[in-house]
Structure formats: C-alpha cells, structure tokens
mmCIF file of C-alpha atoms and ligand atoms in Angstrom:
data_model
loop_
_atom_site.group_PDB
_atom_site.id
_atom_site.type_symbol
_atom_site.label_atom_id
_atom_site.label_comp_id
_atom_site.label_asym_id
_atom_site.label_seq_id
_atom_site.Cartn_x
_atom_site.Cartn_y
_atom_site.Cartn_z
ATOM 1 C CA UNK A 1 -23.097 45.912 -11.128
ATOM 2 C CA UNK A 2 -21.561 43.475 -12.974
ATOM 3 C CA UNK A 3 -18.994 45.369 -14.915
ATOM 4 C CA UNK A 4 -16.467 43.911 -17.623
ATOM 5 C CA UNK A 5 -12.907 45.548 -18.547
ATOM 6 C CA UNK A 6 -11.682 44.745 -22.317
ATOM 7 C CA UNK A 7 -8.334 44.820 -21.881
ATOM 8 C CA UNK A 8 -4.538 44.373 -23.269
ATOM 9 C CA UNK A 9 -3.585 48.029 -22.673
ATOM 10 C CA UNK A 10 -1.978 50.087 -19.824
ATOM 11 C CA UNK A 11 -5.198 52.038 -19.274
ATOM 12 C CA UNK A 12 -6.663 48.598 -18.725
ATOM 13 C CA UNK A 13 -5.132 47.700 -16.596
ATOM 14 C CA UNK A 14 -4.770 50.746 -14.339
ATOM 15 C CA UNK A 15 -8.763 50.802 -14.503
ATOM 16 C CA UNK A 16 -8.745 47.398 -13.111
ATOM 17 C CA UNK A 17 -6.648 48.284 -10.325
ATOM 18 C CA UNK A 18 -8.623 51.538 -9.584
ATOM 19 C CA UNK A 19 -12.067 49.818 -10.199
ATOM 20 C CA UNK A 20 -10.891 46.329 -8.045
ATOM 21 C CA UNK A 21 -13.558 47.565 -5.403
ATOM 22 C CA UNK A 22 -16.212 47.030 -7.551
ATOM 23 C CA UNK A 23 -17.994 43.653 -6.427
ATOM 24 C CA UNK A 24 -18.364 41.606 -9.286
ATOM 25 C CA UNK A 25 -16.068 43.467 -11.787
ATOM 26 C CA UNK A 26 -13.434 41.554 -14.324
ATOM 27 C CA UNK A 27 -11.393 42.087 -17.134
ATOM 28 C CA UNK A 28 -10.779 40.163 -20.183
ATOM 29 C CA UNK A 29 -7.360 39.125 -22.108
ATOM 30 C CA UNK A 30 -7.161 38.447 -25.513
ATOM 31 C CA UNK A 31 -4.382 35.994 -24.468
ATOM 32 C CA UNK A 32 -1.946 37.475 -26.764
ATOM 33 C CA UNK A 33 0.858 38.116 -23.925
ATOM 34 C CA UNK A 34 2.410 34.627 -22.440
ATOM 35 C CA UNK A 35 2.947 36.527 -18.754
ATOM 36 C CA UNK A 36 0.393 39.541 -18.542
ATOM 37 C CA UNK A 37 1.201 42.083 -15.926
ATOM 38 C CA UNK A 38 -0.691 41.945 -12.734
ATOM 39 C CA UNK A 39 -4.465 43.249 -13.152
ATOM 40 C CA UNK A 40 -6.479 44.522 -9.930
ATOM 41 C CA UNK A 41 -9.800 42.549 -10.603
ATOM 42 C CA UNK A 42 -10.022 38.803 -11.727
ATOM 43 C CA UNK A 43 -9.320 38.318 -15.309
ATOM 44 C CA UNK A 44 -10.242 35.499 -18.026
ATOM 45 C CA UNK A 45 -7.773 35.264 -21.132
ATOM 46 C CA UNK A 46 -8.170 34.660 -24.827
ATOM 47 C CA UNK A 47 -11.333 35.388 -27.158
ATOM 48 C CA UNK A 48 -14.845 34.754 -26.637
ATOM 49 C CA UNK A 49 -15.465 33.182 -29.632
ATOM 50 C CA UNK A 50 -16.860 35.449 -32.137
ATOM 51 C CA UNK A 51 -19.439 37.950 -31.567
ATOM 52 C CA UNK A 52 -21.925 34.591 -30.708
ATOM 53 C CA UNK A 53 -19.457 33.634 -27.747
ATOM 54 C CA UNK A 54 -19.527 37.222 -27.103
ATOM 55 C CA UNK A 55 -22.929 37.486 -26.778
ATOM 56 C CA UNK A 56 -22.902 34.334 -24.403
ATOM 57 C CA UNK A 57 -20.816 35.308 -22.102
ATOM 58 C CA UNK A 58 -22.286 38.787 -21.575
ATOM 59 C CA UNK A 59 -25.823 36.663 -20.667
ATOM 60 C CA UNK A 60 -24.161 33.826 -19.210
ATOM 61 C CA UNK A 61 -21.469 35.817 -16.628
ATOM 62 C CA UNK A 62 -24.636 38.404 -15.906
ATOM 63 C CA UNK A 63 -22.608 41.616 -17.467
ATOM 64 C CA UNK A 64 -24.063 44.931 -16.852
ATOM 65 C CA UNK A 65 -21.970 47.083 -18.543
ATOM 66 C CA UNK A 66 -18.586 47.102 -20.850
ATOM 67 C CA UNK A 67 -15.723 49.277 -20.330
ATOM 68 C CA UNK A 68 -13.843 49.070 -23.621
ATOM 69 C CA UNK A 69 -9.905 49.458 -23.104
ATOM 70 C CA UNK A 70 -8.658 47.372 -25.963
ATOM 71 C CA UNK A 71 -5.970 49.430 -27.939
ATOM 72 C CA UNK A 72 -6.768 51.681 -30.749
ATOM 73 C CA UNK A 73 -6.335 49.778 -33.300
ATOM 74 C CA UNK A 74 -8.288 46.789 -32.032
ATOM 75 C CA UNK A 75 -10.718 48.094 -34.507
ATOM 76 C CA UNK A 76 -12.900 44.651 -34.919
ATOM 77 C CA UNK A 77 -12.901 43.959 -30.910
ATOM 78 C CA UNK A 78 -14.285 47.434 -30.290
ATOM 79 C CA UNK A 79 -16.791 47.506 -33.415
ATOM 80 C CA UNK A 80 -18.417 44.070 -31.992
ATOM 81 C CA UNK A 81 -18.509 44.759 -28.709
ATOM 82 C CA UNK A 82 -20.016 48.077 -29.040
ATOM 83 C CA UNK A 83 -22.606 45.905 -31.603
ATOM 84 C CA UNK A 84 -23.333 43.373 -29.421
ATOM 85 C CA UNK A 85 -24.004 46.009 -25.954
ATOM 86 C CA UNK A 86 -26.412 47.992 -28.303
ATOM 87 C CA UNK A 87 -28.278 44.517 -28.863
ATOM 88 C CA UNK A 88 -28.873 43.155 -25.762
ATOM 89 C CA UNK A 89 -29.028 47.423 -23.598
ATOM 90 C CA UNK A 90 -25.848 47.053 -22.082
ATOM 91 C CA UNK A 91 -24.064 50.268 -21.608
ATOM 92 C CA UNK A 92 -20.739 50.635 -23.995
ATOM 93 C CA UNK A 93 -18.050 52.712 -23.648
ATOM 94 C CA UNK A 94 -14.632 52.490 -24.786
ATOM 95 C CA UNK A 95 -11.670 54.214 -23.418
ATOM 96 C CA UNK A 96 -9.801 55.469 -26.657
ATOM 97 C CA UNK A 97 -6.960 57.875 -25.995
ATOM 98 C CA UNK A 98 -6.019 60.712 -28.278
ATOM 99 C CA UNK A 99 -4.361 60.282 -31.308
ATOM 100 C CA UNK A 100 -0.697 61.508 -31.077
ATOM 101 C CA UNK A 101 0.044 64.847 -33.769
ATOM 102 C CA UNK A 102 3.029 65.995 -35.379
ATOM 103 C CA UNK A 103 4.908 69.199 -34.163
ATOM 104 C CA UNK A 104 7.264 71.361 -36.234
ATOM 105 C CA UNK A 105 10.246 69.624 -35.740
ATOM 106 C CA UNK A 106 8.899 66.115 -36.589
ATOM 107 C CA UNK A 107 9.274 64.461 -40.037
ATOM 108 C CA UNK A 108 6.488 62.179 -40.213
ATOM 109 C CA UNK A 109 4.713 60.428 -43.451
ATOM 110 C CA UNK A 110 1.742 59.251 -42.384
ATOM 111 C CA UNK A 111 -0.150 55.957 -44.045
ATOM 112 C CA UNK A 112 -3.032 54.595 -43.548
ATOM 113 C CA UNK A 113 -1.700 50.690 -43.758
ATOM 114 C CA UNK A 114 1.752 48.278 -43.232
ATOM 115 C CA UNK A 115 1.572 47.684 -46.529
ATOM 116 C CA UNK A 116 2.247 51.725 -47.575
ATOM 117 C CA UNK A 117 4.299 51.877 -44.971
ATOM 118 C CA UNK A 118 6.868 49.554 -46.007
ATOM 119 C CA UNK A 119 7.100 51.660 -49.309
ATOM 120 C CA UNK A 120 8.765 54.513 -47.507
ATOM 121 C CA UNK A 121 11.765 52.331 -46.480
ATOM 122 C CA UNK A 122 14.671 52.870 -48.567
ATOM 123 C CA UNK A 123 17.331 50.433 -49.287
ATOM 124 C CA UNK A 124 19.776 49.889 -46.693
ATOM 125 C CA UNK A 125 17.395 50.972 -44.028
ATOM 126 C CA UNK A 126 17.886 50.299 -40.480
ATOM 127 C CA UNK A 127 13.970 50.804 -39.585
ATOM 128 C CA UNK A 128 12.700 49.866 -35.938
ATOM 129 C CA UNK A 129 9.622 48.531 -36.608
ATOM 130 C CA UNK A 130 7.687 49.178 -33.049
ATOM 131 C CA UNK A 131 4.114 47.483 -34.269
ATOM 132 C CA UNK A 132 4.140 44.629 -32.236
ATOM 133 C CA UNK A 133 5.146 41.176 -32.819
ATOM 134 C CA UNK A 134 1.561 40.467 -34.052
ATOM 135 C CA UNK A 135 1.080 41.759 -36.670
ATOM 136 C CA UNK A 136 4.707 41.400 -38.501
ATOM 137 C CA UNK A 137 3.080 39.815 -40.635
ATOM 138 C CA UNK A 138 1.927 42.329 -42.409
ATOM 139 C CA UNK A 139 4.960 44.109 -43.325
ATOM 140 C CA UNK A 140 5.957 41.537 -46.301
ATOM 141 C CA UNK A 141 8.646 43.550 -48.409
ATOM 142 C CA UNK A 142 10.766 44.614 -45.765
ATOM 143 C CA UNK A 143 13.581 42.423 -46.719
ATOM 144 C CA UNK A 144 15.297 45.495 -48.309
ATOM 145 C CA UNK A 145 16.207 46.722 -44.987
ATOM 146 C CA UNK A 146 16.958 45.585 -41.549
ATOM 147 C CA UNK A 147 14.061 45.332 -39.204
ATOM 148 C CA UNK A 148 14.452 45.488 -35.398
ATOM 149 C CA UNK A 149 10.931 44.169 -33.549
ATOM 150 C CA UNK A 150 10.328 45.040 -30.139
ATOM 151 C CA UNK A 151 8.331 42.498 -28.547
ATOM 152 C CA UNK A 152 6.784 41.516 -25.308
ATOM 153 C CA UNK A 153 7.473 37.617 -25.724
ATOM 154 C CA UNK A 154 10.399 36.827 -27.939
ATOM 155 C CA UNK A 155 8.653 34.077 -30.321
ATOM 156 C CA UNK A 156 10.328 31.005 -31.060
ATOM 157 C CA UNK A 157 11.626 29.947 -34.702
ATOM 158 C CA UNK A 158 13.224 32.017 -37.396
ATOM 159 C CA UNK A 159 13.651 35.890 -37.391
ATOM 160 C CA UNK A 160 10.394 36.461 -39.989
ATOM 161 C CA UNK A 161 13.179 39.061 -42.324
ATOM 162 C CA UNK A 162 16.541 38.691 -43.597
ATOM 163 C CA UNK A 163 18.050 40.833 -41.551
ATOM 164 C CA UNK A 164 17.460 42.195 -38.321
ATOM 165 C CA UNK A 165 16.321 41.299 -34.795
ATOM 166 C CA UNK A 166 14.243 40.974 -31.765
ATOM 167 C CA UNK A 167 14.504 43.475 -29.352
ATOM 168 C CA UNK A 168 12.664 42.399 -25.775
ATOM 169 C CA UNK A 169 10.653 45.045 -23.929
ATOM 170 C CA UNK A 170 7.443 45.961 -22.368
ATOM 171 C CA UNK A 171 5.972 49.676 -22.412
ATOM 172 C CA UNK A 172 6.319 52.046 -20.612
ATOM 173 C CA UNK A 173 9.318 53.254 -21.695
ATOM 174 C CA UNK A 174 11.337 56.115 -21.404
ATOM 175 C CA UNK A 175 12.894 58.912 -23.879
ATOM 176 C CA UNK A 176 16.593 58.663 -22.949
ATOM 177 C CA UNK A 177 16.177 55.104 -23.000
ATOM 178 C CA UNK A 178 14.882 54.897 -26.748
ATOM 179 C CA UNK A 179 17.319 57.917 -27.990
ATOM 180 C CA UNK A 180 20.510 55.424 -26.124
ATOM 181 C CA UNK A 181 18.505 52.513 -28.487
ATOM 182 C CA UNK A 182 18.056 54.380 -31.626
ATOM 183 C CA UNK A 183 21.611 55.487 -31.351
ATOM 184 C CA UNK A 184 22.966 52.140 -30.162
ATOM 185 C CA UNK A 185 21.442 49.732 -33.146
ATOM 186 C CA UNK A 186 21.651 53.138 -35.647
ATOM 187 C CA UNK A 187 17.976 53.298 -36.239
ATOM 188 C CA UNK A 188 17.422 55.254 -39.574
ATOM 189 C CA UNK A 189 13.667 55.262 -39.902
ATOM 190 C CA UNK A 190 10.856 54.572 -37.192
ATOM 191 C CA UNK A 191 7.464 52.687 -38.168
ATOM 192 C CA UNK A 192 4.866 52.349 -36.144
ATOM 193 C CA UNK A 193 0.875 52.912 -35.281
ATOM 194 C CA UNK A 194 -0.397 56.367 -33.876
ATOM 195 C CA UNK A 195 -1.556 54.421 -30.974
ATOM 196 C CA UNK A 196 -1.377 57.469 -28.961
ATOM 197 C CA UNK A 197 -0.515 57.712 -24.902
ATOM 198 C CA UNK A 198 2.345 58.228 -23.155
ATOM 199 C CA UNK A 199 3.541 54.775 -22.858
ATOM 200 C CA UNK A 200 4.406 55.030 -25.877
ATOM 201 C CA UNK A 201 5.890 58.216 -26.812
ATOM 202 C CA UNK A 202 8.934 57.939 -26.143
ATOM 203 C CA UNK A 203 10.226 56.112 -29.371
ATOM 204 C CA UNK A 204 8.765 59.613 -31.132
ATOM 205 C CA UNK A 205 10.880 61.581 -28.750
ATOM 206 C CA UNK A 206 13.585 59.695 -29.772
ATOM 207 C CA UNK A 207 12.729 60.532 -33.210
ATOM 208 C CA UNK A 208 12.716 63.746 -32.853
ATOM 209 C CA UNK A 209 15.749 64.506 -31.146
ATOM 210 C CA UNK A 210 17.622 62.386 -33.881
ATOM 211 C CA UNK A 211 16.007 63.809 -37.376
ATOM 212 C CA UNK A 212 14.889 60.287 -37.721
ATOM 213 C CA UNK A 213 11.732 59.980 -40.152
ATOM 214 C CA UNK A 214 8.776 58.412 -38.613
ATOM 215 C CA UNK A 215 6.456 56.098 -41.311
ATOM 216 C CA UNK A 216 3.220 56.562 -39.050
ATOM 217 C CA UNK A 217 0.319 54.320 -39.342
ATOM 218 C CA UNK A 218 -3.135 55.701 -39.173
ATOM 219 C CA UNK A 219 -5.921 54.762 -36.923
ATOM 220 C CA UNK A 220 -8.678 52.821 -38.001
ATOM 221 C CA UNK A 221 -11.705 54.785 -38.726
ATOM 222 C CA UNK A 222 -14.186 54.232 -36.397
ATOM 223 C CA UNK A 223 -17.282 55.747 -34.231
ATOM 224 C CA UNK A 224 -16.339 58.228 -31.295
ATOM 225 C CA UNK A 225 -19.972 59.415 -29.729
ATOM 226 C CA UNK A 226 -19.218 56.652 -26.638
ATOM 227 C CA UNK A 227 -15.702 57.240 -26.295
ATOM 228 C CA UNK A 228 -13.874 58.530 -23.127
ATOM 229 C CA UNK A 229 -9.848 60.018 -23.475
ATOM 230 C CA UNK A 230 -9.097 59.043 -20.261
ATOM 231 C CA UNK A 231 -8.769 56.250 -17.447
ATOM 232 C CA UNK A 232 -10.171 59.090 -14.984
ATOM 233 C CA UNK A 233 -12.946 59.548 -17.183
ATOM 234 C CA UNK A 234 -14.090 55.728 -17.763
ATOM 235 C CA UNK A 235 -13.568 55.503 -14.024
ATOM 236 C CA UNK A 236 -16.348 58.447 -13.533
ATOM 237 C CA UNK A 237 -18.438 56.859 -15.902
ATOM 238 C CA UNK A 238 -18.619 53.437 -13.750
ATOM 239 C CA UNK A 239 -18.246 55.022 -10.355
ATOM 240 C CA UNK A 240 -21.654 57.278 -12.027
ATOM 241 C CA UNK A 241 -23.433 54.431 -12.688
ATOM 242 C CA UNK A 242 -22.829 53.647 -16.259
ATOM 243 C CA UNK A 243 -25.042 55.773 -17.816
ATOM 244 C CA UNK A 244 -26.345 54.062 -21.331
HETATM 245 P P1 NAP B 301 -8.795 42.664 -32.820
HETATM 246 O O1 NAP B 301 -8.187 42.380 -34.146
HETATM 247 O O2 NAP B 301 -9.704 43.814 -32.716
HETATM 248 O O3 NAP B 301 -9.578 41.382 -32.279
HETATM 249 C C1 NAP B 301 -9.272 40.080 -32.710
HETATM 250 C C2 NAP B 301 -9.893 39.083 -31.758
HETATM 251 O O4 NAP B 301 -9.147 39.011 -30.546
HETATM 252 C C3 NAP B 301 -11.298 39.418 -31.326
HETATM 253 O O5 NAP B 301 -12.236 39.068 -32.298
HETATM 254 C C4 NAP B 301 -11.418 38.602 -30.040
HETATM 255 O O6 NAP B 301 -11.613 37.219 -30.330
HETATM 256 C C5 NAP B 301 -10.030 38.704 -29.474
HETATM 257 N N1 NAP B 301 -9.874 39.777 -28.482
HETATM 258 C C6 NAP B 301 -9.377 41.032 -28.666
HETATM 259 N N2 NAP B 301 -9.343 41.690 -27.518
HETATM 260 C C7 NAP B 301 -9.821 40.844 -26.571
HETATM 261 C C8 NAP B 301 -10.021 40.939 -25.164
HETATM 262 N N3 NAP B 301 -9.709 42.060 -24.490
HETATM 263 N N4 NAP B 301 -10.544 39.861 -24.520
HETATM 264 C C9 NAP B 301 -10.842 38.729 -25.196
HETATM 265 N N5 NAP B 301 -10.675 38.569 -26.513
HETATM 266 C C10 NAP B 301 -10.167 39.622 -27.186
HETATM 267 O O7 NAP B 301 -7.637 42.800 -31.723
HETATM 268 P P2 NAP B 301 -6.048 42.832 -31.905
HETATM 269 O O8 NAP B 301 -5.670 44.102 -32.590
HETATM 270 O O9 NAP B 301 -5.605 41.508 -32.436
HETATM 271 O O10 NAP B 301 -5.608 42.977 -30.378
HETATM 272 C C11 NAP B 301 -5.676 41.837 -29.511
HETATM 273 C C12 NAP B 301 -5.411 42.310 -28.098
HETATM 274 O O11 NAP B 301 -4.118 42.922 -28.029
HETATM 275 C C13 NAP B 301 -6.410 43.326 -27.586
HETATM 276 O O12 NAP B 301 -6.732 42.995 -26.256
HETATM 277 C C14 NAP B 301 -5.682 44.656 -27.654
HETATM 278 O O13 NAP B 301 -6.096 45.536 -26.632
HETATM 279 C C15 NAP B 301 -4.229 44.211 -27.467
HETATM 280 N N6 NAP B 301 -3.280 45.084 -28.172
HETATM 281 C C16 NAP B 301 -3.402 45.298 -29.516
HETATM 282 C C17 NAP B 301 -2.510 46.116 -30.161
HETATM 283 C C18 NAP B 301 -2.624 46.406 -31.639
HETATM 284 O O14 NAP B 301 -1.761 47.140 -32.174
HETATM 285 N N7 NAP B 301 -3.643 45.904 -32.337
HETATM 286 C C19 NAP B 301 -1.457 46.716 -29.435
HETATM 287 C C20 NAP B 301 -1.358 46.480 -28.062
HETATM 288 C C21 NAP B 301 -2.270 45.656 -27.456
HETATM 289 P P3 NAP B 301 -13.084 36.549 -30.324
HETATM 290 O O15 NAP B 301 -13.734 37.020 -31.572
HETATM 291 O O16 NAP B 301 -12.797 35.094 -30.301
HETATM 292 O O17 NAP B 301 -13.794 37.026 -29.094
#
C-alpha cells in the first residue's frame, strides 16, 4: 500500500511516526514552516499544484490511499483532496479532531470570520492574536489595538500593525506557560480559530483562569461522513486496510 499523509499538524505528524513501518508510506508539507519538526516517514514539501498536480501525483507516485491530517481549517486542501480520491477510487479519510466548546466559566463570542472578529476588539486592546502568521492578513482593522502574533518562523520586514509584536513559539504548549504570557504582555482579549486539540488549549485555559474574553473563530463548514477524531483511529483505519 502506497499510503500518503497530508500533513502540517501534530496528529500528522505523530501518524507518520506511528505509521513509518508502512513500506511505501509518505507525508506531504505544504511548505509553510521554514524548519518542520522531524516526521517518521519520508516527506515532500509545498503544494501539488492545484487539484491537476494533485491528481498527478496521486497517478504518478502510485498512491493507494489518503490520510487527510491537514488542520481544520484547511478547508480547500481537504475539499480537493477528498474530490480528487472520489475520482480516481482512492480511499479518503481525513483526521479532523473535535471542535473545542465553551464551559460555564468561559466568555466566548464566537464568529464565523477575521473580519467579525476584529469588530469585537475595543480600543486600547491588548488582543493576542494566536491565528497564525498566515493568515494576518486577514485581520485588516486591528490597528486600534495592540496585536501580539505567535508564530513558528518570525517573518522578516515590518510588524504588519501599529502596535504590537511577534511572539516565537511552536505548539504544544502548556497552561501555566500561557497564563505567565497573558499576564506578562497583559493580554486583554484572545482571538483565535476553534482548531480544537490539546496542543492548543492551553491559551483557552489561560483564558479562563484570567476572565479574559475569547473572539473565537468558527470552523469551516464542511462534510464529516469520512472523518476520524483521532490519530488512533486513522491509524486503525490504515493498519485495517483502508477501507473505501
Ligand atoms: P488550504 O488553504 O486548505 O490550502 C492551500 C494550498 O496549500 C492547497 O491548495 C495546496 O496547494 C497547499 N497545501 C495545503 N496543505 C498541503 C499539504 N499538506 N501538502 C501539500 N500542499 C498543501 O491550507 P492552509 O489553511 O493554507 O494550510 C496550509 C498548511 O498549513 C496545511 O498543511 C495545514 O495543515 C497547515 N496548517 C494550517 C493552519 C490554518 O489555520 N489554516 C494551522 C496550522 C497548520 P496546491 O493547490 O498547490 O496543491
């Protein structure tokens, strides 16, 4: 079997290291990360080329079956994929872990984009914006406030806001850690994506434990009849035989 990881997420790459066994089994980068941690199996980095390049390297490279373990909100990775498997019979799954939920003493406002998001940020705002360095972008209007970024790779040139900063870190992290941070820089608001996990929890913790209001991004909407919660169960699903 010929299998093929999607990757860029902790689950990803603890599926390549428990899958590295496999003969013929590799994972795939987007290429976004300048030093990606160590995976298990052989990886490639950076896209295919559109769903065309996709669709070539499935044929080309022999693939027998996807394992989807892009994050959550890689919403158009996932939807092509899973398009392109159905096409040419090649089993799909992806490995999408549950969405994270409020409890009682959490003070969320959930959105469903950056762009409502940043519309919850008052004036004056300290708000740790824990998105990813990506897609900054999208949270034009923040310039009432100051932004701290946690990124993997510190990018080069000018801070994208007025005010604010980089902070340098890769997940997982812990809750003391992220309560010493919030405290530390005086973190008034928290926004970022309901990416769900553990790896990422912590920053809620923090959250919590503070009063601090969380802006909470949505998940894209997509199809869950092929998905799997956990690394466990996408590693049954291969060591099974990849059922269709
Ligand atoms: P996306 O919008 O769904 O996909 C954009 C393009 O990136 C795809 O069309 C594909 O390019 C390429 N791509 C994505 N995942 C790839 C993979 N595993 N291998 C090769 N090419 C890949 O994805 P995104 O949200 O930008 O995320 C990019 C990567 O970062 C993913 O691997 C994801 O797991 C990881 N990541 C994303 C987030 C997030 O919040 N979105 C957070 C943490 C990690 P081609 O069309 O050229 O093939």
């Amino acid at each position: 079997m010929s299998l093929l990881i999607l990757g860029g997420t902790g689950e990803a790459r603890a599926l390549s290291i428990a899958l590295q066994d496999l003969p013929g089994a590799r994972v795939s980068l987007a290429g976004v990360t300048e030093r990606p941690a160590a995976q298990g199996m052989p990886a490639r980095r950076g896209g295919f080329g559109g769903a065309e390049g996709f669709a070539a390297y499935l044929r080309s490279e022999g693939i027998s079956a996807v394992l989807d373990a892009t994050h959550p909100f890689a919403a158009r990775m996932s939807a092509r994929s899973r398009r392109v498997c159905d096409q040419f019979r090649i089993p799909y799954r992806r490995l999408l872990r549950p969405a994270w939920h409020p409890g009682a003493e959490d003070h969320w406002i959930i959105v469903p984009s950056p762009a409502m998001a940043v519309k919850f940020i008052p004036p004056g705002a300290v708000v740790f914006l824990a998105t990813g360095g990506q897609s900054v972008g999208e949270y034009a209007g923040l310039d009432h406030a100051t932004v701290l970024i946690r990124v993997i790779d510190v990018p080069e040139g000018d801070f994208p806001f007025t005010r604010g900063k980089f902070l340098q870190g890769r997940p997982p992290y812990d809750a003391e850690a992220e309560t010493a941070l919030f405290l530390r820089e005086a973190v008034t608001h928290l926004i970022c994506k309901n990416a769900g996990g553990a790896a990422g929890q912590a920053k809620l913790m923090a959250a919590r434990a503070l009063g601090v209001p969380v802006v909470m991004i949505a998940r894209p909407e997509g199809p869950k009849d092929r998905a799997l919660e956990t690394v466990e169960a996408a590693c049954a699903w291969v060591r099974e035989g990849c059922s269709p």
